[in-house]
Coordinates of C-alpha atoms in Angstrom, one line a residue:
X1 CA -1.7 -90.0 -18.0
X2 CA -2.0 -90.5 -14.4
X3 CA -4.7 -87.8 -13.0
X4 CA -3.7 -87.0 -9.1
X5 CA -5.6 -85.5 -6.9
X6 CA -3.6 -81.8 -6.6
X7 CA -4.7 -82.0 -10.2
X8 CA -8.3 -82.4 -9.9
X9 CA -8.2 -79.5 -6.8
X10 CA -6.2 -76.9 -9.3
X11 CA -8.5 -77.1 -11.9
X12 CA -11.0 -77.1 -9.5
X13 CA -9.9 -73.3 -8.3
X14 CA -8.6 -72.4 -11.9
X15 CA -12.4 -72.6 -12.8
X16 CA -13.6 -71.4 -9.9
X17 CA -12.0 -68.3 -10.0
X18 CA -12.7 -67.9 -13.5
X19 CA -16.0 -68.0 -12.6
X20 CA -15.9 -65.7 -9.4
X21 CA -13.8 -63.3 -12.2
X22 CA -16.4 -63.0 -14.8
X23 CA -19.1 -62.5 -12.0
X24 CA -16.9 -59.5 -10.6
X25 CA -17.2 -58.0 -14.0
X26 CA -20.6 -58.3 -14.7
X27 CA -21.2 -57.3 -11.0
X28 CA -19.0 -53.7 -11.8
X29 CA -20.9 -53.1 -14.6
X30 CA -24.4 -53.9 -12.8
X31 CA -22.9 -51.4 -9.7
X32 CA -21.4 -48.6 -12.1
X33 CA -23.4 -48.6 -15.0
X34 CA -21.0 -48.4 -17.7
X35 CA -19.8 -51.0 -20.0
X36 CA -15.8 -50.8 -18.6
X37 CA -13.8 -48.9 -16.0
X38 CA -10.4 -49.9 -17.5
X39 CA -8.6 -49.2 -20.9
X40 CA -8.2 -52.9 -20.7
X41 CA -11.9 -54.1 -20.4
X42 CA -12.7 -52.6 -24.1
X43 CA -9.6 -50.7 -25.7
X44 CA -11.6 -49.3 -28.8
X45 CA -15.0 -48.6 -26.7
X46 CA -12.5 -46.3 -23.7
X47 CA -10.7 -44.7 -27.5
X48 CA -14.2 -43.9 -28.7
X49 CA -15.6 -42.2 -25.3
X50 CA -12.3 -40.0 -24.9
X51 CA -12.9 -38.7 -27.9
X52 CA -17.0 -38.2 -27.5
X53 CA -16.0 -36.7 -24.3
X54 CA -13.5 -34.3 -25.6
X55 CA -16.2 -33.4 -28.3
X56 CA -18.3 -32.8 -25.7
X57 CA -16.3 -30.6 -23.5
X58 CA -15.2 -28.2 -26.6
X59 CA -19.4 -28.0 -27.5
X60 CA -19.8 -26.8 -23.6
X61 CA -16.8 -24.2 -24.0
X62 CA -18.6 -23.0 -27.2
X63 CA -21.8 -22.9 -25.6
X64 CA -20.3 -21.1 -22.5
X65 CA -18.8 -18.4 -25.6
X66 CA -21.9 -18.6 -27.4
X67 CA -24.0 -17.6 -24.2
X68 CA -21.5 -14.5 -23.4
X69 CA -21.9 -13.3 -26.4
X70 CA -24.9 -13.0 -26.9
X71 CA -25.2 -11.3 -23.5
X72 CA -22.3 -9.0 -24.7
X73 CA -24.4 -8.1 -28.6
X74 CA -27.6 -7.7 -26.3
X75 CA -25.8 -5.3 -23.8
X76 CA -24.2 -3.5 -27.0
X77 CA -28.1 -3.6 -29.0
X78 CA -30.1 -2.0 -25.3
X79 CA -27.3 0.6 -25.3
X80 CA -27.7 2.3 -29.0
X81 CA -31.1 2.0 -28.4
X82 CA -30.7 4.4 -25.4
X83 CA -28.2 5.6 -28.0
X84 CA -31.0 6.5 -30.6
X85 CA -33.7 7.5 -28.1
X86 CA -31.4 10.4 -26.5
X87 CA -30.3 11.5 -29.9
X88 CA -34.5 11.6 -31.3
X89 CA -35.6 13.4 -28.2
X90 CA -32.6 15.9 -29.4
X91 CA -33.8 16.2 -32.9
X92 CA -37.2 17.1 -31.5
X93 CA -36.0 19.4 -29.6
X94 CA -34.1 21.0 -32.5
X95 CA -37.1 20.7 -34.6
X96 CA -39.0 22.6 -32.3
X97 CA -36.5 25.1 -31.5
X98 CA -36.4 26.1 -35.2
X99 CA -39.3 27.3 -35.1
X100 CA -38.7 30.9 -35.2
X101 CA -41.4 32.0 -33.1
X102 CA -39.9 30.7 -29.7
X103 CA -38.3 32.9 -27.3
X104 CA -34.9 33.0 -25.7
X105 CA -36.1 31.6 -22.4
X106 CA -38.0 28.7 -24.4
X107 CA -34.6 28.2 -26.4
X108 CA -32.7 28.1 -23.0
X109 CA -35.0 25.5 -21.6
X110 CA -34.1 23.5 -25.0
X111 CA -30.7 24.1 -24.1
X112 CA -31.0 22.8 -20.2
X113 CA -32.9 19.8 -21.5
X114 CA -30.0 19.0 -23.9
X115 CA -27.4 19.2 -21.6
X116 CA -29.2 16.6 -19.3
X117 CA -29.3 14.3 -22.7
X118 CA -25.8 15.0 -23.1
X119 CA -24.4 13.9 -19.7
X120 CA -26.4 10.8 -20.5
X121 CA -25.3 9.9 -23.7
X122 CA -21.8 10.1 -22.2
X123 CA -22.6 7.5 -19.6
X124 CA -23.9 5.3 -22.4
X125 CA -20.6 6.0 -24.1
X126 CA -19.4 4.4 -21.2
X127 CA -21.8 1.5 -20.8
X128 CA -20.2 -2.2 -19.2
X129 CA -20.8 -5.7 -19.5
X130 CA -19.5 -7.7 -16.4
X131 CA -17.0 -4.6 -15.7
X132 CA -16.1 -4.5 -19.1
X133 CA -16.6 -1.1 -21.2
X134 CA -18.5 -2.2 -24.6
X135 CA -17.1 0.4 -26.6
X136 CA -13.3 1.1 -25.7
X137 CA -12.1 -1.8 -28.0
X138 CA -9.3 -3.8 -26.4
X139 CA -9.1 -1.2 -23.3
X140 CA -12.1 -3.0 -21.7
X141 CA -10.9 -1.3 -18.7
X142 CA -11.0 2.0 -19.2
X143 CA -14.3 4.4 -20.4
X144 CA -14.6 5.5 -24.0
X145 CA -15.4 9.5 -22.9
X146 CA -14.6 12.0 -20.9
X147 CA -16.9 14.5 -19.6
X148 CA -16.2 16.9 -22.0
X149 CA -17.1 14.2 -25.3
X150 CA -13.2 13.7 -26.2
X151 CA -12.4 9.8 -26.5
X152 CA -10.5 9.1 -22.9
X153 CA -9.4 5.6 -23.2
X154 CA -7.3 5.8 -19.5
X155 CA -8.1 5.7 -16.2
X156 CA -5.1 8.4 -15.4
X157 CA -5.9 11.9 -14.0
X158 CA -5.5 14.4 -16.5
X159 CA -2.3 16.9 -15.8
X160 CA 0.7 18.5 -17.4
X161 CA 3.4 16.4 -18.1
X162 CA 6.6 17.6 -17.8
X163 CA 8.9 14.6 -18.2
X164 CA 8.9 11.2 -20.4
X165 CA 11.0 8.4 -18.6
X166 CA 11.8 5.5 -20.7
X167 CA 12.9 2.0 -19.5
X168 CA 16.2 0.4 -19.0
X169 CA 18.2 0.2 -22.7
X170 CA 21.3 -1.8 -23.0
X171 CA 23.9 1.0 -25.5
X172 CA 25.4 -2.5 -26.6
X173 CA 21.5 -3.2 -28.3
X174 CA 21.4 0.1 -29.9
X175 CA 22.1 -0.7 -33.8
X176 CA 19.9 1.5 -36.1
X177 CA 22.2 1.2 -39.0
X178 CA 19.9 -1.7 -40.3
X179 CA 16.8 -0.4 -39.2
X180 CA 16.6 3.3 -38.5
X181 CA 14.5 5.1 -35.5
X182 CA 12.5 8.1 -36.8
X183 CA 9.7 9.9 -34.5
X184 CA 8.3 13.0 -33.3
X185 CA 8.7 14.7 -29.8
X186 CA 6.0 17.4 -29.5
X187 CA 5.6 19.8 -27.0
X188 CA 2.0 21.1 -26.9
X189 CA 2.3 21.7 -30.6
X190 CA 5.6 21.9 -32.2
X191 CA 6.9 18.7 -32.8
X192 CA 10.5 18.2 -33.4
X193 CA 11.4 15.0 -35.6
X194 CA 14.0 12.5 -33.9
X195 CA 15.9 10.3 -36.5
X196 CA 18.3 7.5 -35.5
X197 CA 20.2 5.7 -38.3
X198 CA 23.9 4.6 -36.5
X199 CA 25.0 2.3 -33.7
X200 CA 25.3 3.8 -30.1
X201 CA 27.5 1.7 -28.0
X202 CA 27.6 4.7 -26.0
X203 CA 24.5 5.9 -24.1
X204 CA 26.6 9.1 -23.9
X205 CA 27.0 9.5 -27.8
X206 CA 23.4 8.4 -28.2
X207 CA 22.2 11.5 -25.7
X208 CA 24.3 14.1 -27.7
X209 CA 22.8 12.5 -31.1
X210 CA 19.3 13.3 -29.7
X211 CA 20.4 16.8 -28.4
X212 CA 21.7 17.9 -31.5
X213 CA 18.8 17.4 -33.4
X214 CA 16.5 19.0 -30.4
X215 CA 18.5 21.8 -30.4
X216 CA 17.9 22.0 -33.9
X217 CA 13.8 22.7 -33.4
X218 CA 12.5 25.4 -31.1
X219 CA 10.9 23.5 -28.6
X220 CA 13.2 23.6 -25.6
X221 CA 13.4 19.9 -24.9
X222 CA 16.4 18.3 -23.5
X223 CA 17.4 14.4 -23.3
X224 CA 19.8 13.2 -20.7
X225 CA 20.6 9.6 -19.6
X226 CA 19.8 8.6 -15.9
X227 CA 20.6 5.7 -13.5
X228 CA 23.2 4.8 -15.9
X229 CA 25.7 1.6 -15.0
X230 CA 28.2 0.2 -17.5
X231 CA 26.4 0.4 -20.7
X232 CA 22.7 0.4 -19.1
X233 CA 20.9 3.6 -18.1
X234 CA 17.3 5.5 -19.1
X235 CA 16.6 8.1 -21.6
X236 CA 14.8 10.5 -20.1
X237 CA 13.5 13.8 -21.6
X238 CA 12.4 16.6 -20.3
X239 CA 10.5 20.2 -21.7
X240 CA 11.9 23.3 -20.7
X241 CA 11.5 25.5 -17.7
X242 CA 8.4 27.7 -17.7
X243 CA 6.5 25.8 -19.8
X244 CA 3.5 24.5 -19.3
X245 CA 3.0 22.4 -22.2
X246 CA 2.8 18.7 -22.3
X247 CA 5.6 16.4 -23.7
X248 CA 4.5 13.9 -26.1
X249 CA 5.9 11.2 -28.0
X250 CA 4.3 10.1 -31.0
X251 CA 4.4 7.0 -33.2
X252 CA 7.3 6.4 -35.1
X253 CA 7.0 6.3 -38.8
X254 CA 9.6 3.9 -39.3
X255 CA 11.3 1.6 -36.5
X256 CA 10.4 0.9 -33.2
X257 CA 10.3 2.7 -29.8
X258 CA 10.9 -0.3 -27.7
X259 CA 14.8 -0.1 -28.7
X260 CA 14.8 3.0 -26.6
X261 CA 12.6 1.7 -23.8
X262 CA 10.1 4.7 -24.8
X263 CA 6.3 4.2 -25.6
X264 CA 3.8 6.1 -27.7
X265 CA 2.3 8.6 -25.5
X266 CA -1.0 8.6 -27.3
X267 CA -3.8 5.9 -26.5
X268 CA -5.5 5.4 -29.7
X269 CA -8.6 3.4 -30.2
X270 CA -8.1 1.6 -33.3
X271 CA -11.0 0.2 -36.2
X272 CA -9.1 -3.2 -35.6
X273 CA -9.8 -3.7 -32.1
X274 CA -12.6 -5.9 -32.5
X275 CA -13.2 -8.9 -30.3
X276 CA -14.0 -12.7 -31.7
X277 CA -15.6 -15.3 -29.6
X278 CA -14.9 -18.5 -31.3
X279 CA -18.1 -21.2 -31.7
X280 CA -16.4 -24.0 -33.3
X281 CA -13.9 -25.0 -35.3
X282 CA -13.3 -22.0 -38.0
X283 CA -16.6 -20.0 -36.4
X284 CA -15.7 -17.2 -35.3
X285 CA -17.9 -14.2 -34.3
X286 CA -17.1 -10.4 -33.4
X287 CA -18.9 -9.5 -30.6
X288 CA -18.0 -5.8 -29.7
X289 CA -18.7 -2.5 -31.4
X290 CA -15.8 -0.4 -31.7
X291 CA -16.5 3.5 -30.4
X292 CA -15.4 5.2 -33.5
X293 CA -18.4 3.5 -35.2
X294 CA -21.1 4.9 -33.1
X295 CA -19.5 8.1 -32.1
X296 CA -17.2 9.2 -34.9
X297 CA -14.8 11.4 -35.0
X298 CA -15.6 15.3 -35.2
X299 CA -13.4 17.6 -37.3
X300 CA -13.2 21.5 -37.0
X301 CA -12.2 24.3 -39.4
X302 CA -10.0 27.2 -38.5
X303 CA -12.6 28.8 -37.0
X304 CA -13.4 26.1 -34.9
X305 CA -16.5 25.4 -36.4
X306 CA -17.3 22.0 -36.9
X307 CA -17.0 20.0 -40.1
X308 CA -19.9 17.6 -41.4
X309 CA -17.7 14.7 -41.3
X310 CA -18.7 12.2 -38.5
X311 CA -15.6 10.0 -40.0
X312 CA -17.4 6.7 -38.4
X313 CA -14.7 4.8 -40.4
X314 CA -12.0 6.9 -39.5
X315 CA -8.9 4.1 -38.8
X316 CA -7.9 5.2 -35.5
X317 CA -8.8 8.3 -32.9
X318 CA -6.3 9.2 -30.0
X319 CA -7.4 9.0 -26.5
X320 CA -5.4 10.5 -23.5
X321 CA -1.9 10.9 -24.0
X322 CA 0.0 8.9 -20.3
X323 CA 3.8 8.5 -19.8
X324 CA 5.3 7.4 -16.6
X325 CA 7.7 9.8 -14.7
X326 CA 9.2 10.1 -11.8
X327 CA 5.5 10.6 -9.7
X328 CA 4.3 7.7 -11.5
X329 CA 1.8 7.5 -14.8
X330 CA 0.1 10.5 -15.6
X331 CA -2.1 12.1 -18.2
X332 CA -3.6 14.8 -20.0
X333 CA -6.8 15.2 -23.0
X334 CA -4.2 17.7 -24.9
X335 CA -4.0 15.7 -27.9
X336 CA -7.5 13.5 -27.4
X337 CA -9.9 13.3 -30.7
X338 CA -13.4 14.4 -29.8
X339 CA -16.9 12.5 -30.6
X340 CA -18.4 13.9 -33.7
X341 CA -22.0 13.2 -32.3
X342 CA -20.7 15.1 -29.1
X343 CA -19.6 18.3 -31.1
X344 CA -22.6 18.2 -32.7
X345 CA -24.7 18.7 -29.3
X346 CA -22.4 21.1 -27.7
X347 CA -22.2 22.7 -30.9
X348 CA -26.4 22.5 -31.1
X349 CA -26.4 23.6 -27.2
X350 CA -24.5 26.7 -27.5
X351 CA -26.8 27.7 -30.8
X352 CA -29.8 27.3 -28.3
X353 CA -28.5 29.5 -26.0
X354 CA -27.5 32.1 -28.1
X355 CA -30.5 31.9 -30.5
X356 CA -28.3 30.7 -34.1
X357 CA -31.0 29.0 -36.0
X358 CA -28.7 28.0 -38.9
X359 CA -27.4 25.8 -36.6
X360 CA -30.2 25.0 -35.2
X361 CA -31.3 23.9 -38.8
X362 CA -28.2 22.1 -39.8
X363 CA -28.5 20.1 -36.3
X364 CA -31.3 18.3 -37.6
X365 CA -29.6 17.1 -40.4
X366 CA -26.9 15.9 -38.7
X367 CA -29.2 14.0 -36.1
X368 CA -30.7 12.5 -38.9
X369 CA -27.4 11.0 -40.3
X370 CA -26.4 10.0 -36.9
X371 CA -29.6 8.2 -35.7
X372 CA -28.8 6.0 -39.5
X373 CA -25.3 5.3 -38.3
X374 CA -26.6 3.9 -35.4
X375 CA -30.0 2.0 -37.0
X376 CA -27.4 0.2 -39.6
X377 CA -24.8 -0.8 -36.6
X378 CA -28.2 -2.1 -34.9
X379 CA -29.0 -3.6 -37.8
X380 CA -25.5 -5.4 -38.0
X381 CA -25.6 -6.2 -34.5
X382 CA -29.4 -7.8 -34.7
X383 CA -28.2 -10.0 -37.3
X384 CA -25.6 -11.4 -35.5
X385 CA -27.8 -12.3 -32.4
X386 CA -30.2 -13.8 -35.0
X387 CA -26.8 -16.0 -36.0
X388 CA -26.3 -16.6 -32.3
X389 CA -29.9 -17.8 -31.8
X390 CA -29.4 -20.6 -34.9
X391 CA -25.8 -21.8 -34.0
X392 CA -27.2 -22.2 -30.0
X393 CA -30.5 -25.0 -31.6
X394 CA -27.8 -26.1 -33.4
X395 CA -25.1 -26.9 -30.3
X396 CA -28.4 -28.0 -28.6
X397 CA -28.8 -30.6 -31.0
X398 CA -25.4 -31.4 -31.4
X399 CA -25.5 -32.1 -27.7
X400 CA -27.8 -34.5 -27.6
X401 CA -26.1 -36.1 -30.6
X402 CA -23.0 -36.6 -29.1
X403 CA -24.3 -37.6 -24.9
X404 CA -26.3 -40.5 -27.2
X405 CA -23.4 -41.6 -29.0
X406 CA -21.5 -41.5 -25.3
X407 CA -24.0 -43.2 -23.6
X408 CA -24.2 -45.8 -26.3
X409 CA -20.5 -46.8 -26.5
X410 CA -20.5 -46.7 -22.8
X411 CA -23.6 -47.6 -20.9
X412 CA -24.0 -51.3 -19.9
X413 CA -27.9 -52.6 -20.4
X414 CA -29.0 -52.9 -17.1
X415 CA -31.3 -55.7 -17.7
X416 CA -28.9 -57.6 -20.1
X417 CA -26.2 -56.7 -17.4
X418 CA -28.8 -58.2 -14.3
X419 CA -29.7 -61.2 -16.3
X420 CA -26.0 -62.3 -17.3
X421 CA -25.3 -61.7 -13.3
X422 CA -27.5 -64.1 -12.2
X423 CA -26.7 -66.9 -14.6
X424 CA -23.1 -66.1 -13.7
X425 CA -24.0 -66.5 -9.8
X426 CA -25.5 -69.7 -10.4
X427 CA -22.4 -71.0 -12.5
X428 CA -20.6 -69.9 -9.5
X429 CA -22.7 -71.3 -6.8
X430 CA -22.6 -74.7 -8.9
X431 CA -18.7 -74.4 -9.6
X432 CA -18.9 -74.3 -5.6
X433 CA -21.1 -77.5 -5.3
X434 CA -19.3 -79.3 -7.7
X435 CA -15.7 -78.7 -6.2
X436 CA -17.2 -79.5 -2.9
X437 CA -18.1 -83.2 -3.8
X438 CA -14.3 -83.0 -5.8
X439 CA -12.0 -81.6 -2.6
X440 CA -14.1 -82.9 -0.4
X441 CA -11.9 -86.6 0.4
X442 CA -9.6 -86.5 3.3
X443 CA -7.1 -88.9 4.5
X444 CA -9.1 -90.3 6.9
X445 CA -11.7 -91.1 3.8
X446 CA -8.7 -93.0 2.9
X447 CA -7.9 -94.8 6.0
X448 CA -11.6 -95.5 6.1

């Protein structure tokens, strides 16, 4: 085979550049640091960091949960301590004041001292984390309490309400043939009982099914449709004239209110409304303390004395009842649950002031069952910071484990990388050399 010149000269710059290539190469990886920059350079090494760095960036979320939490639990465990203190210094007091040799002035200088813990224990009530209320459950925007100890949950100004405006409903959507409507309308408190179980293409025929059973009760309440258009409009209903009562729709017992464009009037805090911050895959963790637990729920009997039954398990209180009329949303406490520890000081205040030492007795039991509420939810929450502390070394090392493994896959030796740079400079500076003494004939060589 006949070797020319043009062939000598391409392989020449074939090698050459494969040489000046592989130099480029090492010389990214001595700039950058890192074994590749391109999916192509090492395909399994780029899979293996993806994934490392997606492990990596789920371990920082969870540490980022981890850390809130345990701000959140450490919040929660300063404010039953305040919790506990305000409630001992009242138990004290009521020890003290049992003593039947004090004198009404004494007793009402208990009772002033009381009040002062009171306001505060309300406050607590209404303790935040980062603008968020610890103990109102889901409603982390609104307090717990009211001023007068009954469970608020809204940020609505309390007033009569006179008129319950549903949303737009569709007549053509109204079939309760398959699933009936049945709930309760109350004003102050009779309740009349609303059941639904036929289709009401009409909005017309569905207001005259409503009145017919309203008229049936002795409340007053009327329901008329407004803003209607085609089958469209709003059910509106509103009490009588004169009275000063508040309307109030409760929960349905069976079906839904939505079908009707109506909402419960009542905002409940519930047992269930507990929040989980998630550390890992199937580690969860619930950070908040629901009100009910700490507070309970205080019962009366007929003569409006209260019942020792704190009801810290109790499923559900109500808060503020809030419907939206024509000035807007509005609210009132008429149907609000009230703290059992709350009834239990103004119940202990007003024995103070009018000197009732069984009262005064039975308040110290009832402190004493209190303060061991609130030790065992300390104790529950204590034992999940203690989990907080273990899983947090255990991220930290998991951490480290997982930038090692990075940095291994990825991370270029540097003085393997330096060493393979020069002895690919000199390959390159002698390709040069060598294709120098190969191009360098001319045609005047030639003619020579």
């Amino acid at each position: 085979m006949r070797i020319t010149n043009n062939m000598l000269i391409s392989n020449v710059m074939n090698n050459m550049y494969n040489n000046l290539e592989r130099m480029n190469n090492i010389n990214r990886q001595f700039s950058s640091g890192k074994k590749f920059s391109r999916p192509s350079d090492d395909p399994i090494g780029v899979t293996k960091s993806m994934r490392f760095h997606t492990d990596l960036g789920k371990l920082k979320q969870y540490q980022r949960n981890l850390k809130d939490a345990q701000s959140w639990m450490e919040m929660t465990e300063d404010s039953l301590t305040e919790v506990n203190d305000l409630v001992k210094r009242m138990r004290d007091i009521a020890v003290s004041a049992s003593n039947q040799t004090n004198t009404d002035d004494e007793l009402k200088a208990f009772a002033a001292e009381v009040e002062q813990k009171r306001e505060q224990l309300v406050q607590t009530g209404n303790a935040t984390y980062a603008g968020r209320y610890l103990f109102s459950g889901f409603k982390t925007d609104v307090p717990l309490l009211d001023d007068s100890g009954k469970y608020k949950l809204t940020d609505y100004e309390n007033t009569q309400i006179s008129e319950i405006r549903g949303s737009e409903i569709d007549g053509g959507q109204l079939n309760f043939a398959s699933e009936p409507l049945n709930f309760d309308i109350k004003l102050g408190e009779t309740s009349t009982n609303i059941n639904l179980n036929q289709n009401y293409s009409d909005l017309n025929a569905l207001k005259t099914a409503i009145n017919s059973q309203l008229s049936a009760g002795t409340t007053g309440i009327t329901a008329d449709i407004v803003n209607q258009s085609g089958t469209k409009g709003q059910l509106v209903f509103t009490r009588p004239s004169g009275n000063e009562d508040s309307l109030l729709i409760e929960t349905p017992s069976a079906g839904s209110l939505d079908k009707l464009g109506l909402e419960d009037g009542r905002y409940p805090l519930k047992q269930s409304e507990v929040s989980d911050y998630n550390l890992g895959v199937s580690d969860d963790i619930t950070v908040n303390t629901v009100g009910i637990r700490i507070f309970g729920k205080a019962e009366f009997d007929s003569n409006g004395k209260l019942i020792d039954n704190p009801n810290y398990h109790q499923n559900q209180v109500n808060g503020y009842e809030v419907v939206n009329d024509e000035n807007g949303k509005r609210s009132s406490d008429d149907y609000a649950d009230k703290s059992y520890m709350l009834a239990v000081v103004d119940e202990f205040t007003d024995a103070l002031k009018t000197g009732d030492a069984e009262i005064i007795q039975k308040t110290i039991e009832r402190f004493d069952g209190i303060q061991e509420n609130i030790l065992q939810n300390k104790a529950e929450i204590g034992a999940k910071v203690k989990r907080l502390e273990l899983t947090d070394n255990r991220m930290g090392d998991e951490n480290i484990n997982f930038t090692e493994l990075l940095s291994n896959n990825e991370d270029a030796n540097m003085a393997q990388v330096y060493t393979q740079l020069k002895i690919e400079e000199n390959i390159y500076n002698s390709s040069l050399a060598a294709g120098a003494k190969i191009i360098q004939p001319t045609l005047l060589d030639f003619l020579r």
